[in-house]
Amino acid sequence: MPRFQNLISYLLLAIHALLVFLLAFQDKVILPAWLQPVGRMHPMLLHLPIGLLILAGLLWIFRKEFEGANFNKLLGFILSLTALTAALTALMGFFLSREEGYTADLLNWHKYTGIGLSFLAYGLVLLHQQTIERKVIFNTILALSAVVLAVTGHFGASLTHGEDYLFPTKDGDAPLTITDDTPVFEAAVQPILKAKCFQCHNEQKTKGELLMTTVAGLLKGGKNGPIWVAGDALNSHIIQRANLPLDDKKHMPPRGKAQLTPQEIGLLTAWVQSGADVKKPIKALAANDPIKAFLEKGERKTENAAVYTFEPASESTLEKLNNPFRVVFPLAHNSPALQADFFVRQAYKPEQLGELSDIKQQLVVLNLSNMPIKDEDLVTIAKFEKLEKLNLNNSDITGKTLSAFKTLKGLKSLSLSGTKVTKESLKTIENLPNLQEVFIWNTPILEKEVAELKKQNPKIRFELGYIPRESERLKLNPPMLVNEKFVLTEQTPVTFKHPLKGVTIRYTLDGSVPDSTASSVYKQPIALNGYTVVKARATKDNWYASDVVEYTFFKGTYRPTHVELLNEPNPQYQGEGSNTLINQKKGEASDFKNPAWLGYREKPFEALFTFAQPTAVKSLTLSIGKNIGGFIFPPASVEVWGGSDKAHLTLLQKILPEQPTKDQSARVEAIQSQLKEGKYTVIKVVARPVPKLPAWHPGKGQPAWVFVDEVFFN
């Protein structure tokens, strides 16, 4: 036991000396990657000193119930374990505090009280080793330790679960009163985020620098940029991560947390794909919109649900049919009736519709809104004879094969909004015995023709959808980019579209913000010949203009035959090696861990490009990433060297890029260099990271990162 006590004493002295050192120089501490897992063990270990301190206190309070010298040995042993585990917990907590995502004030209080508790526990050990007669001092330190333990625990719980975790406020539990004027975001999207995301992305704990409890925080995004791309769910961070396998480290919510249901993922996907408008009211939704259906399901009572007597589909069949872009789920708890929703137009394949034949006896609701469904596909849909509700909004049908639906005797609701159906094509479905409603908003059918249809078919309700009043103004969704590639291999046109008729798209090519009156009007695809920043917005009379969308395009005329990295990138961001710089795979500002990026911090980016023969390179474009919150800054300087071989290089240009003076959204930018006239066989590019982040930055004094994904030569 004396040998054990001595070992513990030396360990305690060393750990507390290290804690003092780390606190004194914490602004300069850079944690190695291999120590990060040690810090993440902090939540696992912290319960040991809590229990041991309580046990030591109880033993001390009831010490008269114990007899013999062995009591002092037992108490000393428990105090030593308490101090050791408290010290290790404090050390791990310090390591964990170096990671991003925690509110500074709460974190500091938790850190300093936790380390203070460790020193108090160490003091109890020293007092016990000297003499047990100093009861007054011992009692005081023990009582103070109990108080500090409670305070530390409170700050820790606030960091992890939110500031009102221990003492929740009644206001936070007040239910939202939903009316037609309630924004769709507040009624349908925010409740999902609150249940599944707020725990790790709140004001006290902003994991990944992402705050999700406010609209401003959501729109700003985190260290990987915006979490959604309006109108493009396929490339939206929040949808991508939710659909990753559960054991993937990037899957969100993380393993062990409450997961998003298929219906919730489907609703988020539909909302993002429709434009992710946080102000759009419920009344602006078409009556057959899948988001509106989701809201109605929340209010629907189980006892009012229809009863179905057919056999349910097997779990294995449902599991096989569910994927990131097609969700199949029961209409109600324990109901055999199924609904299938499709998402993301670009991911759709015709065979995915035919695969639903496995559940044709159970499929009651089919949502193909915004999918590229064509007239010939209606024959496949007509095989799902149990269908009661079918949504074909914004599909590519013209209505000439609607007669195939004569087999759908149970069809009650048909949505054809945004298609090219005509009044004549609707005559083929008039005799469906159970058809009750047809949605034809934004079709070629005129208002007077709708009146005629209603007169001829009084049992069917033909719905034109929501028509804004003249005095009412709504905000447009941004224009959607049709192009998928941002590296121009030849003269490539840029194509925009907008789902709403009568919208004018205005754009700029000089980096300025397009306005609604003077900027160029988009009438046909825009031809680009080189590096260009395209900004666009949608405008329409009696509507608020959309937010501005921005896209950056690059071009490379000459391709080097060989690339050599003179400095290796950081081990965490090695991309695909030297080939990363010329493979024409553009990195995204939403994911700097993508292999399209090379990351440098400890040393400069330095690469040597060799051409097969002397080449008249006139300009060079360095594509870089920028994420101020993630410590990713433009280079402090960029040097371009050129010559006939790597032994005879001349400095052609040195550039000092403009540095940010405040936080900005994550983005991909370019640094352009105009070279002296001549032919070059070898070109070297050097980009030096900012050595110390500015005083206004939370990481002031620490080195910045430089991220590069491509180098283009023209």
XYZ file of C-alpha atoms in Angstrom:
714
model
C 0.000 0.000 0.000
C 2.797 2.564 0.753
C 4.240 1.890 -2.715
C 0.800 2.437 -4.274
C 0.293 5.658 -2.292
C 3.693 6.944 -3.436
C 2.897 6.168 -7.061
C -0.444 7.953 -6.781
C 1.251 10.961 -5.151
C 3.768 11.306 -7.997
C 1.030 10.922 -10.608
C -1.136 13.542 -8.922
C 1.767 15.979 -8.716
C 2.653 15.462 -12.384
C -0.935 15.775 -13.667
C -1.651 18.912 -11.662
C 1.613 20.483 -12.784
C 0.588 19.696 -16.375
C -2.862 21.237 -15.791
C -1.273 24.449 -14.497
C 1.017 24.560 -17.540
C -1.856 23.951 -19.988
C -3.981 26.656 -18.362
C -1.118 29.152 -18.466
C -0.465 28.585 -22.185
C -3.891 27.429 -23.385
C -4.056 30.011 -26.213
C -0.955 28.450 -27.752
C -1.857 24.790 -27.249
C -2.444 22.838 -30.484
C -3.795 19.388 -29.755
C -2.321 16.504 -31.828
C -4.870 14.383 -33.666
C -3.978 11.258 -31.658
C -4.973 12.988 -28.385
C -8.509 13.821 -29.539
C -9.885 10.337 -28.656
C -8.436 10.779 -25.149
C -10.415 13.993 -24.711
C -13.597 12.306 -25.865
C -13.300 9.840 -22.975
C -14.093 12.720 -20.600
C -17.869 12.001 -20.433
C -17.158 8.321 -19.715
C -14.713 8.932 -16.837
C -16.354 11.896 -15.113
C -18.832 9.732 -13.184
C -16.031 7.987 -11.263
C -14.774 11.004 -9.249
C -18.379 12.016 -8.559
C -19.239 8.647 -7.014
C -15.905 8.308 -5.218
C -16.134 11.817 -3.695
C -19.637 11.074 -2.418
C -18.404 7.759 -0.990
C -15.439 9.474 0.709
C -17.765 12.073 2.207
C -20.118 9.408 3.576
C -17.226 7.459 5.084
C -15.955 10.611 6.754
C -19.383 11.576 8.119
C -19.966 8.069 9.562
C -16.335 7.442 10.563
C -17.345 6.721 14.193
C -19.172 3.619 12.975
C -15.846 2.128 11.869
C -13.123 0.864 14.163
C -9.414 0.147 13.799
C -6.504 1.583 11.860
C -7.720 0.053 8.629
C -10.353 2.802 8.325
C -7.680 5.434 7.690
C -6.114 3.213 5.034
C -9.497 2.698 3.365
C -10.305 6.415 3.462
C -6.857 7.285 2.119
C -7.212 4.770 -0.704
C -10.627 6.167 -1.745
C -9.403 9.773 -1.495
C -6.405 8.909 -3.681
C -8.643 7.274 -6.303
C -10.974 10.292 -6.145
C -8.121 12.732 -6.711
C -6.575 10.626 -9.483
C -9.821 10.170 -11.424
C -10.721 13.856 -10.890
C -7.310 14.897 -12.257
C -7.597 12.589 -15.279
C -11.151 13.787 -15.911
C -10.009 17.428 -15.774
C -7.116 16.675 -18.146
C -9.407 14.879 -20.622
C -11.888 17.728 -20.299
C -9.161 20.217 -21.223
C -8.338 18.173 -24.324
C -12.039 18.005 -25.228
C -12.397 21.781 -24.776
C -9.952 22.329 -27.647
C -12.530 20.972 -30.045
C -14.980 23.395 -31.603
C -18.673 23.731 -30.878
C -19.016 24.935 -27.284
C -20.142 28.294 -25.942
C -17.078 30.075 -24.577
C -18.577 31.354 -21.296
C -20.144 28.045 -20.237
C -17.086 26.128 -21.351
C -14.744 28.303 -19.306
C -16.891 28.012 -16.182
C -17.055 24.227 -16.547
C -13.334 23.982 -17.274
C -12.144 26.118 -14.366
C -14.552 24.640 -11.799
C -13.635 21.120 -12.978
C -9.914 21.786 -12.589
C -10.633 23.505 -9.268
C -12.429 20.379 -8.066
C -9.388 18.314 -9.050
C -7.120 20.541 -6.909
C -9.553 20.339 -3.985
C -9.545 16.513 -4.182
C -5.730 16.621 -4.294
C -5.804 18.849 -1.213
C -7.903 16.278 0.654
C -5.279 13.629 -0.129
C -2.438 15.850 1.146
C -4.346 16.715 4.341
C -5.081 13.061 5.013
C -1.454 12.085 4.466
C -0.190 14.718 6.911
C -2.576 14.257 9.800
C -6.210 13.416 10.293
C -6.405 15.803 13.249
C -6.894 18.834 11.061
C -10.598 18.176 11.063
C -11.732 21.779 10.594
C -9.646 22.284 7.454
C -10.531 18.816 6.171
C -14.261 19.426 6.772
C -14.057 22.801 5.020
C -12.273 21.412 1.949
C -14.675 18.448 1.790
C -17.738 20.719 1.974
C -16.271 23.079 -0.612
C -15.568 20.108 -2.866
C -19.223 19.089 -2.679
C -20.340 22.594 -3.646
C -17.857 22.842 -6.534
C -18.930 19.349 -7.677
C -22.554 20.507 -7.933
C -21.601 23.698 -9.772
C -19.310 21.844 -12.201
C -22.007 19.283 -12.899
C -24.528 22.019 -13.605
C -22.250 23.697 -16.167
C -21.447 20.324 -17.730
C -25.117 19.433 -18.089
C -25.828 22.862 -19.604
C -23.064 22.364 -22.143
C -24.321 18.944 -23.143
C -28.098 19.305 -22.961
C -28.780 23.038 -22.970
C -28.903 25.772 -20.368
C -32.396 24.886 -19.153
C -31.725 21.141 -18.802
C -31.785 21.042 -14.988
C -34.393 23.779 -14.557
C -36.543 23.781 -17.709
C -38.751 26.796 -18.355
C -42.476 26.395 -18.879
C -42.391 28.730 -21.867
C -40.260 26.227 -23.785
C -43.020 23.628 -23.514
C -45.794 25.854 -24.896
C -47.305 24.182 -27.971
C -47.250 26.073 -31.255
C -50.654 27.241 -32.449
C -50.700 26.419 -36.151
C -52.796 28.545 -38.512
C -52.775 29.043 -42.275
C -50.399 31.972 -41.759
C -47.855 29.870 -39.831
C -44.638 29.392 -41.843
C -44.164 25.847 -43.114
C -40.720 25.890 -41.522
C -42.108 26.541 -38.028
C -44.970 24.070 -38.373
C -43.236 21.108 -40.022
C -39.459 21.490 -40.235
C -38.436 23.139 -36.974
C -40.168 20.524 -34.752
C -38.072 17.806 -36.434
C -34.858 19.778 -35.924
C -35.794 20.489 -32.312
C -36.361 16.813 -31.548
C -33.343 15.413 -33.389
C -30.728 18.190 -33.773
C -30.974 20.881 -31.087
C -29.230 18.772 -28.431
C -25.867 19.123 -30.189
C -26.405 22.401 -32.052
C -27.691 24.950 -29.538
C -26.436 28.218 -28.046
C -24.377 26.348 -25.442
C -23.076 23.550 -27.658
C -22.559 24.422 -31.317
C -20.993 21.237 -32.671
C -19.289 21.870 -35.980
C -19.899 25.609 -35.418
C -23.516 24.960 -36.418
C -26.315 26.682 -34.498
C -29.713 25.224 -35.387
C -31.958 26.842 -32.778
C -32.279 30.074 -34.777
C -33.095 30.729 -38.424
C -30.036 32.977 -38.721
C -27.811 30.163 -37.447
C -29.326 27.669 -39.891
C -28.906 29.992 -42.862
C -25.310 30.746 -41.883
C -24.418 27.050 -41.618
C -21.426 25.519 -39.849
C -17.749 24.999 -40.471
C -18.604 22.990 -43.596
C -20.822 25.723 -44.987
C -24.617 25.885 -45.474
C -26.485 22.733 -44.456
C -28.857 22.890 -47.403
C -28.872 24.060 -51.010
C -32.308 25.481 -51.791
C -33.897 23.481 -54.596
C -31.164 20.819 -54.560
C -31.720 18.201 -51.869
C -29.296 15.826 -53.586
C -26.373 18.140 -52.756
C -27.657 19.367 -49.403
C -25.493 18.551 -46.393
C -28.412 17.823 -44.038
C -30.005 15.300 -46.422
C -26.717 13.642 -47.371
C -25.727 13.030 -43.738
C -29.153 11.773 -42.698
C -28.986 9.152 -45.469
C -25.497 7.856 -44.670
C -25.217 4.406 -43.021
C -25.674 4.546 -39.261
C -22.114 3.369 -38.615
C -20.625 6.120 -40.811
C -18.868 8.758 -38.691
C -20.517 11.530 -40.709
C -24.049 10.172 -40.225
C -26.341 12.598 -38.424
C -27.813 12.386 -35.883
C -24.843 10.405 -34.517
C -25.168 6.790 -33.459
C -26.795 6.546 -30.028
C -29.009 9.608 -30.560
C -32.670 9.608 -31.617
C -32.701 9.027 -35.395
C -34.771 10.669 -38.113
C -37.641 8.513 -39.329
C -38.092 7.857 -43.083
C -41.088 10.193 -43.039
C -39.044 12.984 -41.413
C -36.215 12.547 -43.915
C -38.798 12.602 -46.670
C -40.357 15.825 -45.401
C -36.960 17.545 -45.019
C -36.015 16.409 -48.527
C -39.288 17.691 -49.990
C -38.930 21.036 -48.163
C -35.339 21.573 -49.324
C -36.203 20.514 -52.869
C -39.117 22.982 -52.933
C -36.774 25.876 -52.113
C -36.253 25.747 -48.312
C -38.232 28.962 -47.795
C -38.362 29.687 -44.049
C -41.141 32.297 -44.413
C -43.558 30.585 -46.801
C -46.928 30.184 -45.005
C -48.982 27.000 -44.964
C -51.694 28.694 -46.990
C -49.222 29.066 -49.882
C -48.959 25.271 -50.172
C -50.999 23.524 -52.796
C -53.783 21.511 -51.225
C -52.084 18.293 -52.336
C -48.551 19.253 -51.336
C -46.799 16.360 -49.486
C -45.672 18.771 -46.774
C -49.271 19.756 -46.128
C -50.202 16.093 -45.984
C -47.532 15.585 -43.329
C -49.016 18.383 -41.208
C -52.495 16.955 -41.554
C -51.281 13.532 -40.456
C -50.023 15.068 -37.249
C -53.551 16.252 -36.452
C -55.381 13.145 -37.708
C -56.686 10.790 -35.048
C -55.992 7.072 -35.358
C -59.627 6.127 -34.880
C -60.573 8.062 -38.026
C -58.106 6.163 -40.173
C -59.506 3.821 -42.819
C -59.474 0.101 -42.067
C -57.776 -2.187 -44.600
C -58.171 -5.960 -44.574
C -55.516 -7.030 -47.103
C -52.292 -8.739 -46.005
C -49.358 -6.486 -45.019
C -46.044 -6.484 -46.894
C -43.096 -8.159 -45.193
C -40.476 -6.150 -43.288
C -37.778 -7.441 -45.629
C -39.699 -6.103 -48.636
C -40.036 -2.657 -47.067
C -36.385 -2.640 -46.113
C -35.412 -3.519 -49.692
C -37.568 -0.769 -51.187
C -36.457 2.044 -48.875
C -33.464 4.083 -50.001
C -32.338 7.737 -49.746
C -34.602 8.780 -52.627
C -37.667 6.553 -52.107
C -39.452 6.105 -48.799
C -42.139 3.452 -48.267
C -44.053 3.494 -44.970
C -47.424 2.507 -43.422
C -50.245 5.045 -43.528
C -50.976 4.437 -39.842
C -49.677 2.365 -36.957
C -50.178 -1.358 -37.648
C -51.936 -0.586 -40.934
C -51.111 -2.767 -43.976
C -51.783 0.197 -46.313
C -48.577 1.795 -47.615
C -47.459 5.127 -48.992
C -44.464 5.579 -51.322
C -42.762 8.979 -51.704
C -40.063 9.751 -54.281
C -37.510 12.539 -53.873
C -34.815 14.308 -55.937
C -35.583 14.431 -59.635
C -31.953 13.886 -60.686
C -31.773 10.573 -58.831
C -34.945 9.106 -60.337
C -34.788 6.074 -62.640
C -37.869 4.545 -64.351
C -37.114 1.078 -62.985
C -37.579 2.427 -59.441
C -41.294 2.789 -60.178
C -41.583 -0.780 -61.466
C -39.904 -2.095 -58.299
C -43.033 -1.102 -56.373
C -44.825 -4.073 -57.968
C -43.708 -6.018 -54.873
C -46.222 -3.979 -52.844
C -48.920 -3.369 -55.470
C -51.493 -5.072 -53.209
C -50.685 -2.675 -50.336
C -49.820 0.599 -52.116
C -52.569 3.126 -51.394
C -50.742 6.467 -51.735
C -48.079 7.247 -54.358
C -46.245 10.584 -54.406
C -44.265 11.232 -57.605
C -44.274 15.013 -57.326
C -41.414 16.707 -59.248
C -40.273 13.395 -60.727
C -39.584 13.082 -64.501
C -42.622 10.828 -65.028
C -43.657 10.570 -68.688
C -46.900 9.535 -70.362
C -45.667 5.986 -70.961
C -45.041 5.528 -67.220
C -48.764 5.834 -66.457
C -49.253 2.258 -67.707
C -46.986 1.068 -64.869
C -48.843 3.199 -62.326
C -52.166 1.789 -63.516
C -51.075 -1.649 -62.250
C -51.276 -0.415 -58.626
C -54.999 -1.080 -58.433
C -55.316 -0.276 -54.717
C -54.258 3.354 -55.235
C -56.472 5.957 -53.563
C -54.228 8.985 -53.839
C -51.773 9.788 -56.658
C -49.539 12.884 -56.888
C -48.025 13.648 -60.309
C -47.396 17.358 -59.724
C -44.687 18.975 -61.882
C -44.040 15.755 -63.774
C -43.502 15.559 -67.554
C -46.869 14.066 -68.484
C -49.137 15.662 -71.093
C -52.266 13.709 -70.201
C -52.589 11.751 -73.457
C -52.373 8.387 -71.612
C -54.584 9.240 -68.619
C -57.069 6.695 -69.961
C -54.758 3.983 -68.532
C -56.152 4.912 -65.105
C -59.497 3.218 -65.848
C -58.206 0.295 -63.730
C -57.836 2.518 -60.657
C -61.390 2.046 -59.390
C -60.456 3.151 -55.859
C -58.671 6.391 -56.845
C -60.043 9.309 -54.816
C -57.446 12.055 -55.258
C -55.363 12.899 -58.350
C -52.782 15.708 -58.441
C -51.749 17.034 -61.844
C -50.572 20.561 -60.975
C -47.657 21.925 -62.961
C -48.146 19.466 -65.833
C -49.285 19.933 -69.450
C -52.653 18.195 -69.062
C -55.584 19.732 -70.916
C -59.310 19.878 -70.424
C -59.739 17.248 -73.150
C -57.345 14.787 -71.504
C -59.293 14.998 -68.229
C -62.417 13.619 -69.919
C -60.821 10.151 -69.883
C -60.936 10.006 -66.052
C -64.450 11.371 -65.536
C -65.919 7.889 -65.098
C -63.662 6.754 -62.247
C -66.298 5.765 -59.640
C -64.555 7.056 -56.493
C -62.675 10.091 -57.824
C -63.399 13.065 -55.556
C -60.735 15.688 -56.270
C -58.348 16.679 -59.068
C -55.642 19.316 -58.579
C -54.802 21.254 -61.743
C -53.007 24.394 -60.544
C -50.472 25.859 -62.979
C -51.648 23.830 -65.998
C -52.798 24.993 -69.473
C -56.415 24.599 -68.302
C -58.106 28.003 -68.129
C -60.341 29.238 -65.334
C -63.439 29.155 -67.544
C -62.608 25.564 -68.530
C -62.430 24.641 -64.837
C -65.945 26.024 -64.409
C -67.114 23.824 -67.287
C -65.448 20.751 -65.790
C -67.134 21.387 -62.462
C -70.494 21.757 -64.144
C -70.110 18.538 -66.122
C -68.729 16.562 -63.136
C -70.411 17.840 -59.953
C -69.125 14.903 -57.897
C -65.483 15.869 -58.598
C -63.801 18.919 -57.054
C -61.361 20.527 -59.480
C -58.875 22.561 -57.434
C -56.854 25.467 -58.849
C -54.752 25.662 -55.691
C -53.628 28.739 -53.825
C -53.927 31.997 -55.764
C -52.307 34.933 -53.943
C -54.397 38.064 -53.503
C -53.237 41.105 -55.422
C -52.270 42.794 -52.168
C -50.317 39.782 -50.923
C -46.605 39.416 -51.643
C -44.630 36.203 -51.205
C -40.927 35.586 -51.612
C -39.731 33.652 -54.646
C -37.490 30.631 -54.475
C -34.037 31.179 -56.030
C -33.356 30.108 -59.626
C -32.139 26.521 -60.021
C -28.946 25.700 -61.913
C -29.256 22.892 -64.451
C -25.486 22.470 -64.960
C -23.760 19.824 -62.858
C -20.100 20.536 -63.715
C -18.228 23.656 -62.648
C -15.055 22.964 -64.659
C -15.444 24.152 -68.250
C -13.770 21.818 -70.728
C -15.019 23.889 -73.685
C -17.439 26.740 -74.202
C -20.103 25.515 -71.806
C -23.488 27.253 -71.470
C -24.893 27.924 -67.998
C -28.596 27.066 -67.807
C -31.054 28.265 -65.157
C -34.688 27.344 -64.591
C -37.517 28.239 -62.224
C -40.647 26.151 -61.517
C -42.983 29.164 -61.347
C -44.335 30.632 -64.575
C -43.754 34.288 -65.386
C -40.547 34.575 -63.345
C -37.701 36.743 -64.629
C -34.184 35.583 -63.780
C -31.585 38.343 -63.556
C -27.876 37.635 -63.385
C -24.389 39.149 -63.288
C -20.990 37.842 -64.365
C -18.784 40.445 -62.668
C -19.304 39.419 -59.036
C -21.836 42.171 -58.302
C -25.228 41.440 -56.759
C -28.000 41.335 -59.405
C -30.869 43.758 -58.848
C -34.442 43.436 -60.059
C -34.343 46.209 -62.660
C -30.947 46.861 -64.246
C -29.139 43.506 -64.279
C -29.108 41.286 -67.365
C -32.222 39.174 -67.954
C -31.695 35.460 -68.464
C -33.301 34.452 -71.790
C -31.084 31.642 -73.026
C -28.101 29.616 -71.725
C -25.117 31.822 -70.887
C -21.860 31.011 -72.682
C -18.738 31.196 -70.489
C -15.152 31.054 -71.736
C -13.192 30.989 -68.494
C -13.178 31.611 -64.757
C -16.461 33.350 -63.928
C -18.574 34.025 -60.832
C -22.247 33.882 -61.825
C -24.840 35.372 -59.480
C -28.571 35.155 -60.114
C -31.921 35.871 -58.495
C -35.581 35.415 -59.449
C -38.009 38.355 -59.743
C -41.711 38.665 -60.518
C -44.290 41.402 -60.221
C -46.086 41.427 -56.854
C -43.537 38.985 -55.403
C -40.472 39.619 -53.283
C -37.266 38.860 -55.175
C -35.520 35.610 -54.239
C -32.246 35.299 -52.409
C -29.139 35.538 -54.579
C -27.487 32.274 -55.628
C -23.826 32.194 -56.592
C -21.889 29.691 -58.695
C -18.192 29.716 -59.605
C -16.979 28.235 -62.882
C -13.373 27.422 -63.844
C -11.551 26.554 -67.036
C -8.164 25.016 -67.825
C -6.724 25.073 -71.349
C -3.410 23.339 -70.637
C -2.980 20.208 -68.566
C 0.426 19.370 -67.016
C 1.786 15.881 -67.630
C 3.218 15.591 -64.113
C 2.539 17.145 -60.704
C 4.817 16.870 -57.689
C 3.884 17.961 -54.175
C 7.058 19.472 -52.693
C 5.341 19.654 -49.294
C 2.993 16.909 -48.142
C -0.485 18.057 -46.996
C -1.761 17.570 -43.471
C -2.445 13.832 -42.856
C -6.159 14.561 -42.343
C -6.556 16.277 -45.739
C -4.427 14.411 -48.275
C -7.066 14.216 -51.011
C -5.901 12.030 -53.894
C -2.304 13.175 -53.665
C -0.797 15.305 -56.417
C -3.494 14.216 -58.879
C -5.994 16.189 -56.783
C -4.757 19.393 -58.417
C -5.449 18.424 -62.055
C -8.268 15.836 -61.922
C -10.961 18.508 -62.516
C -12.902 17.373 -59.431
C -14.088 20.526 -57.723
C -14.306 20.594 -53.957
C -17.386 21.921 -52.180
C -17.424 24.520 -49.422
C -19.842 22.289 -47.514
C -17.335 19.459 -47.087
C -13.608 20.173 -46.738
C -12.964 16.527 -45.826
C -13.890 15.540 -49.356
C -10.900 13.981 -51.217
C -11.146 16.824 -53.745
C -9.279 19.025 -51.223
C -5.674 19.260 -50.039
C -5.213 20.960 -46.645
C -2.090 22.720 -45.359
C -1.409 24.352 -42.020
C 2.008 23.525 -40.564
C 3.820 24.217 -43.851
C 2.993 25.970 -47.128
C 1.309 24.423 -50.115
C 4.085 23.957 -52.675
C 3.607 22.075 -55.943
C 5.625 21.650 -59.129
C 3.790 21.339 -62.476
C 5.640 19.931 -65.504
C 4.456 20.187 -69.120
C 5.498 17.805 -71.903
C 6.945 20.712 -73.882
C 7.427 24.472 -73.439
C 3.909 25.949 -73.170
C 2.754 29.554 -73.589
C 0.888 29.777 -70.280
C -0.500 33.291 -69.903
C -2.504 32.914 -66.713
C -2.874 30.615 -63.728
C -5.946 30.158 -61.517
C -5.564 28.725 -58.021
C -8.887 27.398 -56.684
C -9.039 27.704 -52.884
C -11.570 27.107 -50.129
C -12.597 29.626 -47.492
C -14.349 28.898 -44.188
C -13.550 31.571 -41.624
C -15.176 29.731 -38.716
C -13.219 26.596 -39.639
C -9.872 28.507 -39.608
C -9.629 28.194 -43.426
C -8.356 31.528 -44.777
C -6.990 32.708 -48.121
C -3.198 32.266 -48.271
C -1.071 34.996 -46.740
C 0.889 35.027 -50.012
C 1.008 33.165 -53.318
C 4.195 32.847 -55.366
C 4.316 31.665 -58.977
C 7.683 30.527 -60.364
C 8.458 29.410 -63.907
C 11.289 28.183 -66.070
C 12.660 25.558 -68.421
C 13.352 23.061 -65.606
C 12.995 22.942 -61.840
C 16.643 23.918 -61.323
C 16.189 27.213 -63.166
C 13.019 28.849 -61.918
C 12.325 32.589 -61.832
C 9.774 34.325 -59.619
C 7.049 35.426 -62.046
C 4.591 36.964 -59.595
C 3.913 37.309 -55.893
C 0.333 37.915 -54.780
C -0.898 39.053 -51.367
C -4.587 38.042 -51.293
C -7.027 40.259 -49.439
C -7.708 38.886 -45.943
C -11.167 38.819 -44.336
C -11.923 41.265 -41.530
C -15.004 39.474 -40.206
C -16.751 36.121 -40.363
C -18.099 35.152 -43.788
C -19.996 32.235 -45.269
C -17.985 29.273 -46.539
C -17.239 29.390 -50.256
C -14.882 28.420 -53.072
C -12.792 31.264 -54.480
C -10.031 31.769 -57.033
C -6.689 33.542 -57.003
C -5.616 34.541 -60.508
C -2.096 35.203 -61.688
C -1.212 36.869 -64.997
C 2.190 35.570 -66.123
C 4.926 37.236 -68.144
C 4.991 36.412 -71.833
C 7.023 33.309 -72.545
C 6.918 29.546 -72.675
C 7.305 27.419 -69.554
C 8.094 23.752 -69.078
C 7.928 23.889 -65.284
C 5.756 26.090 -63.055
C 5.909 26.093 -59.281
C 3.114 27.440 -57.083
C 3.613 28.279 -53.393
C 0.702 29.295 -51.113
C 1.667 30.161 -47.539
C -0.947 29.875 -44.753
C -1.651 32.863 -42.517
C 0.769 32.267 -39.593
C -1.491 33.814 -36.924
C -5.236 34.330 -37.039
C -6.274 37.965 -36.366
C -7.339 39.281 -32.969
C -11.049 39.392 -33.923
C -11.086 35.650 -34.675
C -11.965 33.157 -31.871
C -8.748 31.268 -32.682
C -6.570 34.374 -32.557
C -2.858 33.622 -32.625
C -3.288 30.123 -34.040
C -2.164 29.286 -37.600
C -4.776 29.255 -40.367
C -5.409 26.540 -42.925
C -4.980 26.752 -46.689
C -7.170 24.453 -48.793
C -6.544 23.926 -52.527
C -8.511 21.688 -54.894
C -7.406 22.608 -58.436
C -4.849 24.638 -60.371
C -5.830 25.750 -63.883
C -3.503 26.935 -66.649
C -4.648 29.051 -69.602
